Coordinates of C-alpha atoms and ligand atoms in Angstrom, one line a residue:
M1 CA 0.0 0.0 0.0
K2 CA 2.8 2.4 0.9
A3 CA 4.6 1.4 -2.2
W4 CA 1.5 2.0 -4.3
I5 CA 1.0 5.5 -2.9
A6 CA 4.7 6.2 -3.7
I7 CA 4.1 5.2 -7.3
L8 CA 1.0 7.3 -7.4
I9 CA 2.9 10.3 -6.1
F10 CA 5.6 9.6 -8.6
S11 CA 3.2 9.5 -11.5
L12 CA 1.4 12.6 -10.3
A13 CA 4.6 14.6 -10.2
V14 CA 5.1 15.7 -13.7
S15 CA 8.6 16.6 -13.0
A16 CA 12.0 16.1 -14.5
K17 CA 13.6 16.0 -11.1
P18 CA 15.6 12.9 -10.2
A19 CA 13.6 10.3 -8.3
E20 CA 15.6 10.4 -5.1
D21 CA 14.9 14.1 -4.6
L22 CA 11.2 13.7 -5.4
D23 CA 10.1 11.9 -2.2
Y24 CA 11.8 14.5 0.0
E25 CA 10.4 17.4 -1.9
E26 CA 6.9 16.0 -2.0
E27 CA 6.9 15.1 1.7
S28 CA 8.1 18.5 2.8
D29 CA 5.6 20.2 0.4
K30 CA 2.7 18.2 1.8
E31 CA 3.7 18.8 5.4
M32 CA 3.6 22.5 4.6
D33 CA 0.2 22.2 2.9
E34 CA -1.4 20.3 5.7
E35 CA -0.2 22.8 8.2
N36 CA -1.7 25.6 6.2
A37 CA -4.8 24.0 4.5
R38 CA -7.7 22.3 6.3
V39 CA -8.1 18.5 5.8
P40 CA -11.1 17.7 3.5
V41 CA -14.1 15.9 5.0
L42 CA -15.7 12.9 3.2
L43 CA -19.5 13.4 2.9
S44 CA -20.3 9.9 1.5
K45 CA -20.6 6.9 3.8
E46 CA -19.2 3.5 3.2
Q47 CA -21.8 1.3 1.5
E48 CA -22.6 -2.2 0.4
L49 CA -23.9 -1.8 -3.1
F50 CA -25.9 -4.4 -5.1
G51 CA -26.0 -4.6 -8.8
K52 CA -27.3 -7.2 -11.3
I53 CA -25.2 -8.5 -14.1
G54 CA -25.3 -6.0 -17.0
A55 CA -26.4 -3.1 -14.7
N56 CA -24.7 0.2 -14.2
V57 CA -23.6 1.3 -10.7
S58 CA -22.2 4.4 -9.2
L59 CA -20.0 4.4 -6.1
P60 CA -20.1 7.8 -4.3
C61 CA -17.1 9.6 -2.8
E62 CA -18.2 13.2 -2.1
V63 CA -15.9 15.6 -0.3
D64 CA -16.9 19.0 1.2
D65 CA -13.9 20.8 -0.3
I66 CA -11.1 18.9 -1.8
G67 CA -8.9 21.9 -2.1
S68 CA -5.5 21.0 -3.7
Y69 CA -5.8 17.3 -2.7
V70 CA -6.3 14.6 -5.2
R71 CA -9.0 11.9 -5.1
L72 CA -7.8 8.4 -5.7
W73 CA -9.9 5.3 -6.7
R74 CA -8.6 1.8 -6.5
R75 CA -9.9 -1.7 -6.0
E76 CA -8.8 -4.7 -4.0
L77 CA -8.1 -7.6 -6.2
P78 CA -8.9 -11.2 -5.1
D79 CA -5.1 -11.9 -4.8
G80 CA -4.8 -9.2 -2.2
N81 CA -3.1 -6.6 -4.5
A82 CA -4.7 -3.3 -5.4
A83 CA -5.4 -1.9 -8.8
G84 CA -5.4 1.8 -9.4
L85 CA -8.5 3.1 -11.3
F86 CA -8.4 6.9 -11.2
I87 CA -5.8 9.4 -9.9
G88 CA -7.7 12.6 -9.7
T89 CA -9.5 12.6 -13.1
V90 CA -6.7 10.6 -14.8
K91 CA -7.9 7.2 -15.7
N92 CA -5.5 4.4 -14.8
V93 CA -7.4 1.4 -16.1
R94 CA -8.0 0.3 -19.7
D95 CA -11.5 -1.0 -19.2
S96 CA -13.9 1.4 -20.9
R97 CA -16.7 0.5 -18.5
F98 CA -15.1 2.5 -15.7
G99 CA -15.8 6.2 -15.5
L100 CA -15.8 9.1 -13.1
L101 CA -18.6 11.6 -12.4
S102 CA -17.9 15.3 -11.7
N103 CA -18.9 14.7 -8.0
G104 CA -16.1 12.1 -7.8
A105 CA -18.3 9.1 -8.0
L106 CA -16.9 6.0 -9.7
T107 CA -19.2 4.5 -12.3
I108 CA -19.1 0.9 -13.6
E109 CA -21.2 0.0 -16.6
D110 CA -22.4 -3.4 -17.7
L111 CA -21.5 -5.2 -14.4
T112 CA -19.8 -8.6 -14.7
P113 CA -19.4 -11.1 -11.8
E114 CA -15.7 -10.2 -11.7
D115 CA -16.5 -6.7 -10.7
A116 CA -17.6 -7.8 -7.2
G117 CA -15.3 -6.7 -4.4
Q118 CA -14.0 -3.7 -2.5
Y119 CA -13.6 -0.3 -4.0
I120 CA -11.6 2.3 -2.1
C121 CA -11.8 6.0 -2.5
S122 CA -9.0 7.9 -0.7
L123 CA -7.6 11.4 -0.6
S124 CA -4.0 12.3 -1.0
T125 CA -3.8 13.7 2.5
R126 CA -0.8 12.9 4.7
S127 CA -2.9 11.0 7.3
P128 CA -5.3 8.7 5.3
V129 CA -8.8 9.8 4.6
K130 CA -10.6 6.9 2.9
L131 CA -13.9 5.2 2.1
V132 CA -14.3 1.5 1.3
H133 CA -17.4 0.3 -0.6
N134 CA -18.3 -3.3 -1.0
L135 CA -19.9 -4.1 -4.4
V136 CA -22.0 -7.3 -4.6
V137 CA -22.8 -8.4 -8.1
L138 CA -26.1 -10.3 -7.9
I139 CA -26.0 -13.7 -9.6
P140 CA -28.8 -16.2 -9.9
P141 CA -28.1 -19.5 -8.4
K142 CA -26.5 -22.4 -10.2
V143 CA -26.7 -25.7 -8.4
S144 CA -25.2 -29.1 -9.3
A145 CA -25.2 -32.5 -7.6
V146 CA -21.8 -33.6 -6.3
K147 CA -22.9 -37.1 -7.4
S148 CA -26.0 -37.4 -9.5
M149 CA -26.3 -41.2 -9.5
I150 CA -25.7 -43.0 -6.2
V151 CA -25.9 -46.8 -5.9
V152 CA -25.6 -48.1 -2.3
P153 CA -26.4 -51.5 -0.6
K154 CA -29.2 -51.5 1.9
G155 CA -28.2 -50.7 5.4
E156 CA -25.2 -48.5 4.4
P157 CA -25.1 -44.8 5.2
V158 CA -25.4 -42.4 2.3
T159 CA -25.0 -38.6 1.8
L160 CA -26.7 -36.7 -1.0
Q161 CA -24.9 -33.4 -1.7
C162 CA -25.4 -30.4 -3.9
K163 CA -23.1 -27.4 -4.4
A164 CA -24.6 -24.0 -5.3
T165 CA -23.0 -20.8 -6.6
G166 CA -24.6 -17.4 -6.8
A167 CA -24.7 -14.1 -5.0
P168 CA -26.0 -13.7 -2.3
Q169 CA -25.1 -17.3 -1.3
P170 CA -28.2 -19.4 -2.2
D171 CA -30.1 -21.4 0.4
I172 CA -30.6 -25.1 -0.5
I173 CA -33.6 -27.4 0.2
W174 CA -34.1 -31.0 -0.6
K175 CA -37.2 -32.9 -1.6
R176 CA -38.2 -36.1 -3.3
H177 CA -38.9 -35.8 -6.9
D178 CA -41.3 -38.8 -6.8
E179 CA -44.8 -37.6 -6.4
G180 CA -46.2 -37.8 -2.9
K181 CA -43.1 -39.4 -1.3
K182 CA -41.9 -37.8 1.9
M183 CA -38.3 -37.4 3.2
F184 CA -36.9 -39.8 5.8
D185 CA -38.1 -37.8 8.8
G186 CA -41.6 -37.7 7.4
Q187 CA -41.3 -34.1 6.3
K188 CA -41.7 -32.8 2.8
I189 CA -38.4 -30.9 2.6
I190 CA -35.1 -30.7 4.4
A191 CA -32.9 -27.6 4.3
G192 CA -29.1 -27.8 3.8
E193 CA -26.4 -28.5 1.3
S194 CA -26.4 -32.2 2.0
I195 CA -28.6 -34.8 3.6
T196 CA -27.4 -38.0 5.3
I197 CA -29.2 -41.2 5.8
S198 CA -27.4 -43.4 8.4
S199 CA -28.9 -46.7 7.1
V200 CA -30.7 -46.8 3.8
S201 CA -33.7 -49.0 3.3
R202 CA -35.4 -49.8 0.0
E203 CA -38.0 -47.1 0.6
H204 CA -35.2 -44.5 0.2
S205 CA -34.7 -45.5 -3.5
G206 CA -35.8 -42.8 -5.9
S207 CA -35.2 -39.5 -7.3
Y208 CA -34.4 -36.5 -5.1
E209 CA -34.1 -32.8 -6.0
C210 CA -32.0 -30.0 -4.5
V211 CA -33.3 -26.5 -5.0
A212 CA -31.1 -23.5 -4.6
T213 CA -32.7 -20.1 -4.1
N214 CA -31.5 -16.5 -3.6
S215 CA -33.0 -13.1 -4.4
E216 CA -32.2 -13.5 -8.1
G217 CA -33.9 -16.8 -8.7
T218 CA -33.8 -20.6 -8.3
D219 CA -32.0 -23.6 -9.8
K220 CA -32.5 -27.3 -9.4
A221 CA -30.5 -30.5 -9.7
R222 CA -31.5 -34.1 -9.4
V223 CA -29.9 -37.0 -7.5
S224 CA -31.0 -40.5 -8.1
L225 CA -30.5 -43.0 -5.3
E226 CA -30.6 -46.7 -5.9
V227 CA -30.6 -48.9 -2.9
Q228 CA -29.6 -52.4 -3.7
Y229 CA -30.9 -55.3 -1.7
K230 CA -31.4 -59.0 -2.0
P231 CA -34.9 -60.1 -3.1
E232 CA -37.8 -59.8 -0.5
I233 CA -40.8 -62.0 -1.2
E234 CA -44.3 -61.4 0.1
V235 CA -47.0 -64.1 -0.4
E236 CA -50.7 -63.8 0.2
R237 CA -51.1 -67.5 0.9
T238 CA -48.6 -70.1 1.9
S239 CA -51.1 -72.9 1.4
I240 CA -53.6 -73.1 -1.4
N241 CA -56.5 -75.5 -1.4
S242 CA -57.6 -76.9 -4.7
M243 CA -59.2 -80.0 -6.2
E244 CA -58.9 -82.0 -9.4
G245 CA -60.5 -80.1 -12.2
Y246 CA -60.3 -76.7 -10.5
D247 CA -57.6 -74.0 -10.9
A248 CA -54.9 -72.8 -8.6
E249 CA -53.0 -69.6 -8.6
L250 CA -49.7 -69.2 -6.7
T251 CA -48.7 -65.6 -6.2
C252 CA -45.3 -64.1 -5.1
T253 CA -44.7 -60.4 -4.9
V254 CA -41.0 -59.8 -5.3
H255 CA -39.1 -56.6 -4.4
A256 CA -35.5 -56.5 -5.5
E257 CA -32.8 -54.1 -6.7
P258 CA -31.3 -54.9 -9.1
K259 CA -34.3 -56.6 -10.5
A260 CA -34.6 -60.3 -9.6
A261 CA -35.0 -63.3 -11.9
V262 CA -37.9 -65.4 -10.6
T263 CA -38.2 -69.1 -11.1
W264 CA -40.7 -71.7 -9.8
T265 CA -39.8 -75.1 -8.5
K266 CA -42.0 -78.0 -7.3
D267 CA -40.6 -80.4 -4.8
N268 CA -37.2 -78.9 -5.7
E269 CA -37.5 -79.6 -9.4
P270 CA -38.2 -76.8 -12.0
V271 CA -41.9 -76.6 -12.7
A272 CA -42.7 -78.1 -16.1
I273 CA -44.4 -75.2 -17.9
D274 CA -47.1 -76.5 -20.2
A275 CA -48.6 -73.7 -22.3
D276 CA -52.2 -75.1 -22.1
R277 CA -52.3 -75.7 -18.4
I278 CA -49.4 -74.3 -16.4
K279 CA -48.2 -70.8 -17.0
V280 CA -46.1 -68.2 -15.4
M281 CA -47.2 -64.6 -15.5
K282 CA -45.8 -61.4 -14.3
N283 CA -47.4 -58.0 -13.7
G284 CA -45.0 -55.5 -12.1
S285 CA -43.6 -57.1 -9.0
K286 CA -46.3 -59.7 -8.9
H287 CA -45.3 -63.2 -10.2
V288 CA -48.0 -65.8 -10.7
L289 CA -47.8 -69.5 -11.3
S290 CA -51.2 -70.4 -12.7
I291 CA -52.4 -74.0 -12.9
K292 CA -55.5 -74.8 -14.8
F293 CA -57.6 -78.0 -14.4
V294 CA -55.5 -79.2 -11.4
K295 CA -54.5 -82.9 -11.5
S296 CA -53.6 -84.8 -8.3
S297 CA -50.0 -84.9 -9.6
D298 CA -50.0 -81.1 -9.3
F299 CA -50.4 -81.2 -5.5
G300 CA -47.1 -80.6 -3.7
N301 CA -44.8 -78.0 -2.3
Y302 CA -43.9 -75.2 -4.7
S303 CA -41.2 -72.5 -4.2
C304 CA -40.8 -69.2 -5.8
L305 CA -37.1 -68.4 -6.0
A306 CA -35.9 -64.9 -6.6
M307 CA -32.3 -64.1 -7.4
N308 CA -30.2 -61.0 -8.1
S309 CA -26.6 -60.0 -7.7
I310 CA -27.0 -59.4 -4.0
G311 CA -28.5 -62.7 -3.1
E312 CA -31.4 -65.1 -3.3
T313 CA -34.6 -65.7 -1.4
K314 CA -37.1 -68.5 -1.5
T315 CA -40.7 -68.9 -0.3
D316 CA -42.7 -72.0 -0.2
I317 CA -46.3 -72.3 -1.2
E318 CA -48.2 -75.6 -0.8
V319 CA -50.9 -76.7 -3.2
T320 CA -53.1 -79.3 -1.4
G321 CA -56.4 -80.9 -1.5
R322 CA -56.7 -80.6 2.3
P323 CA -58.6 -77.7 3.9
T324 CA -56.3 -74.7 4.1
M325 CA -57.9 -71.8 5.8
G326 CA -59.3 -71.4 9.2
M327 CA -60.9 -68.1 10.1
L328 CA -62.0 -67.5 13.7
K329 CA -64.0 -64.9 15.5
T330 CA -65.0 -65.0 19.1
S331 CA -67.7 -63.0 20.8
P332 CA -69.1 -63.1 24.3
F333 CA -72.2 -65.2 24.7
I334 CA -74.7 -65.9 27.5
D335 CA -72.7 -68.0 30.0
G336 CA -70.0 -68.8 27.3
V337 CA -68.1 -67.6 24.3
R338 CA -69.3 -68.0 20.8
V339 CA -66.6 -69.0 18.2
Q340 CA -67.4 -68.5 14.5
Y341 CA -65.1 -70.1 11.9
Q342 CA -64.6 -70.4 8.2
I343 CA -62.7 -73.1 6.3
E344 CA -61.6 -73.2 2.7
S345 CA -61.9 -76.5 1.0
H346 CA -63.0 -77.5 -2.5
D347 CA -64.0 -80.8 -1.2
S348 CA -66.7 -81.2 1.5
V349 CA -65.4 -80.7 5.1
D350 CA -65.8 -83.9 7.2
E351 CA -64.7 -82.7 10.5
V352 CA -63.7 -79.6 12.4
K353 CA -61.6 -79.6 15.5
I354 CA -61.4 -76.7 17.9
K355 CA -59.0 -76.8 20.8
Y356 CA -58.5 -74.2 23.5
K357 CA -56.9 -73.6 26.9
P358 CA -56.2 -70.8 29.2
V359 CA -53.0 -69.0 28.0
K360 CA -51.5 -69.8 31.4
G361 CA -52.6 -73.4 31.4
T362 CA -51.1 -76.4 29.7
K363 CA -54.0 -78.7 29.0
W364 CA -56.0 -78.3 25.7
E365 CA -59.7 -78.9 25.7
E366 CA -60.9 -80.2 22.4
R367 CA -64.3 -79.8 20.8
V368 CA -65.5 -81.4 17.6
A369 CA -67.5 -78.9 15.5
K370 CA -69.3 -79.0 12.2
A371 CA -69.1 -77.0 9.0
D372 CA -72.2 -75.9 7.2
E373 CA -72.6 -78.2 4.2
S374 CA -75.9 -76.8 2.8
D375 CA -74.3 -75.9 -0.5
D376 CA -72.0 -78.5 -2.0
A377 CA -70.5 -76.2 -4.6
K378 CA -69.0 -73.7 -2.2
V379 CA -65.4 -73.5 -1.2
I380 CA -65.8 -71.5 2.0
H381 CA -67.4 -73.5 4.8
S382 CA -68.6 -71.8 7.9
G383 CA -69.9 -72.7 11.3
A384 CA -70.2 -71.7 14.9
I385 CA -69.8 -73.3 18.3
I386 CA -70.3 -72.1 21.9
L387 CA -67.7 -72.8 24.5
E388 CA -69.1 -72.9 28.1
N389 CA -67.7 -73.3 31.5
L390 CA -64.9 -70.8 30.9
N391 CA -63.4 -68.8 33.8
L392 CA -64.8 -65.3 33.3
G393 CA -62.1 -62.7 32.8
E394 CA -59.4 -65.3 32.0
M395 CA -57.5 -65.1 28.7
Y396 CA -57.7 -68.2 26.5
E397 CA -56.0 -69.3 23.2
I398 CA -57.8 -71.2 20.5
R399 CA -56.8 -73.1 17.4
I400 CA -58.8 -74.7 14.6
Q401 CA -58.2 -77.6 12.2
A402 CA -60.4 -79.1 9.6
K403 CA -60.4 -82.4 7.6
N404 CA -61.7 -83.5 4.2
K405 CA -61.1 -86.6 2.2
F406 CA -57.5 -85.5 1.6
G407 CA -56.7 -85.3 5.3
W408 CA -56.3 -82.8 8.1
S409 CA -55.4 -79.2 7.4
R410 CA -52.5 -77.6 9.2
E411 CA -53.4 -76.3 12.6
S412 CA -54.3 -72.6 12.5
D413 CA -52.2 -70.1 14.5
A414 CA -53.4 -69.6 18.0
Q415 CA -55.8 -66.8 18.6
K416 CA -56.4 -65.2 22.0
F417 CA -59.7 -64.1 23.6
V418 CA -60.8 -63.1 27.1
A419 CA -63.8 -65.0 28.4
E420 CA -66.7 -62.6 29.0
N421 CA -70.3 -63.1 29.7
A422 CA -72.7 -61.4 27.3
T423 CA -74.2 -58.3 28.8
A424 CA -77.3 -56.8 27.3
P425 CA -76.1 -53.5 25.7
P426 CA -78.0 -50.3 26.2
G427 CA -79.7 -50.9 22.8
G428 CA -81.5 -53.9 24.3
A429 CA -82.8 -56.7 22.0
Q430 CA -80.1 -56.1 19.2
G431 CA -77.3 -57.3 21.4
V432 CA -79.1 -60.6 22.0
T433 CA -79.8 -61.2 18.3
A434 CA -76.1 -61.1 17.6
G435 CA -75.8 -64.3 19.6
T436 CA -78.5 -66.2 17.8
S437 CA -78.2 -68.7 15.0
T438 CA -79.6 -66.2 12.4
V439 CA -76.1 -64.7 12.0
V440 CA -74.4 -68.0 11.9
N441 CA -75.8 -68.8 8.5
S442 CA -75.3 -65.4 7.0
V443 CA -72.1 -66.0 5.0
S444 CA -71.6 -62.4 4.0
T445 CA -71.8 -61.2 7.6
L446 CA -69.2 -63.8 8.5
L447 CA -67.0 -62.8 5.7
L448 CA -67.0 -59.2 7.0
A449 CA -66.6 -60.2 10.6
Y450 CA -64.1 -63.0 10.4
F451 CA -60.4 -62.5 10.2
L452 CA -57.5 -64.7 9.2
V453 CA -55.7 -66.7 11.8
C454 CA -53.9 -69.2 9.7
C455 CA -51.9 -69.4 6.5
Ligands
NAG501 C1 -25.5 1.9 -18.7 O1 -25.0 3.1 -19.2 C2 -24.8 3.0 -20.6 C3 -24.1 4.4 -21.0 O2 -24.7 5.4 -20.4 C4 -26.1 2.9 -21.3 O3 -25.9 2.9 -22.7 C5 -26.7 1.6 -20.9 O4 -28.0 1.5 -21.4 C6 -26.9 1.6 -19.4 N1 -27.3 0.3 -19.0 C7 -28.3 0.1 -18.1 C8 -28.7 -1.3 -17.9 O5 -28.9 1.0 -17.6
NAG502 C1 -51.4 -55.4 -13.5 O1 -51.7 -54.9 -12.2 C2 -52.4 -53.7 -12.2 C3 -52.6 -53.2 -10.8 O2 -52.2 -54.1 -9.8 C4 -53.7 -53.8 -13.0 O3 -54.4 -52.6 -13.0 C5 -53.5 -54.3 -14.4 O4 -54.7 -54.5 -15.0 C6 -52.6 -55.6 -14.3 N1 -52.3 -55.9 -15.7 C7 -52.5 -57.1 -16.2 C8 -52.0 -57.3 -17.6 O5 -53.0 -58.0 -15.5
NAG503 C1 -45.1 -80.1 1.9 O1 -44.1 -80.1 2.8 C2 -44.5 -80.3 4.1 C3 -43.3 -80.3 5.1 O2 -42.5 -79.3 4.7 C4 -45.2 -81.7 4.2 O3 -45.7 -81.9 5.5 C5 -46.3 -81.7 3.2 O4 -46.9 -83.0 3.2 C6 -45.8 -81.4 1.9 N1 -47.0 -81.3 1.0 C7 -47.1 -82.0 -0.1 C8 -48.4 -81.8 -0.8 O5 -46.2 -82.7 -0.5
NAG504 C1 -74.3 -64.1 32.3 O1 -75.3 -63.2 31.8 C2 -76.6 -63.7 31.8 C3 -77.6 -62.7 31.2 O2 -76.9 -61.6 30.7 C4 -77.0 -64.0 33.2 O3 -78.3 -64.6 33.2 C5 -76.0 -65.0 33.8 O4 -76.3 -65.2 35.2 C6 -74.6 -64.4 33.7 N1 -73.6 -65.5 34.2 C7 -72.6 -65.2 35.0 C8 -71.7 -66.3 35.3 O5 -72.4 -64.1 35.4

């Protein structure tokens, strides 16, 4: 800075005197000046000025009375050096966009991003009188993803990051690009340059968007996250009841990334596909093995096997002639508990076994029940039984099993209930009707009321 002023002074002195004399002469002249003349006062205040790209700005530097002093304009360069712009009215920069007004203001036309920074107006007084303006060139945001395609195995941590430029510094928010999907914490957006998921699950897969915004506008970038995992299989039914001449449909819903190859086996051998009768179908993640006109040789244990580069998963589905589905519902009854059930069987149901015990007990009580066989063609068989002599208030568990000509079904999972005596509800008669046989035969009511306890 000192050196720069010396150069300025040198260039000001239009003199033929040798350089070594100059400093001394100037110094002593100035000392004399300052003793005699008053020091000028700056009227303009330091400012932060904002200008858009292409705009014209004017940086003020008004002085009450400059007298014989000289006004100097310079700017701080990013490398820490200074560049002289004007010495008095003498222009010291080539750039034609820089100009000087009669009141001493520096003007810059057609702003570019490089013009941003500090501009200093000083007076050639012995003790420095100066003014520093900060010029901010407003720039719309530009944002880009640090990595726009991320592939990560399930369970690993992952960070999505975007970088934004612009002035003022843009704010960044993140959201999912997939319609309706929420961020990990259940919110719609997360603010910040990056987001980190400590352990990714398959629900995190998808397209994300980072949006950078400042006063000048917004910009967006995409990040696509692919979470890889070994196949996961969901089955609606692990046991399917069929009968010769009827159809059977085995369904596996497979989720996998990368996409899985799905194959079907029966008793550990590949299923013999037969275009007329046995087909495999696929709809999205749903894989179906369809068997038409079932033969007895079709009964057996099938598996749906899904494989991708991460691993393989297998799920078994049984096709059997035996009854497969036991549905149970319990409700308080007068001096007992009423158990309603539904069984799936193409063939007529010969026997139904219900066993129950207090959850804390060890001895099962068994009751033989009947299925309603009024309509031979139906596949769903229903019935009801009343269990008496239960300890009121005690919790029991109950299981059901049914038999047809192919044999006994698997036992259903245990279902729990608390033994309660029926109490007439405020409504009166209605509560009593619910316990009578009229409901037992109403299949549609049962279908609504029953729930799955097995398979
Ligand atoms: C900036 O000043 C120049 C010269 O006076 C003029 O031609 C130009 O239109 C001005 N630009 C803006 C954006 O005002
Ligand atoms: C595939 O499944 C969708 C919805 O689950 C359904 O709308 C569509 O009809 C199915 N396509 C075929 C060919 O079965
Ligand atoms: C399927 O496998 C189970 C045991 O895993 C076996 O009890 C059952 O009999 C098999 N079913 C058929 C139809 O082979
Ligand atoms: C159960 O309720 C019925 C009528 O609601 C009543 O007659 C019977 O005494 C009650 N039984 C017990 C054990 O409380």
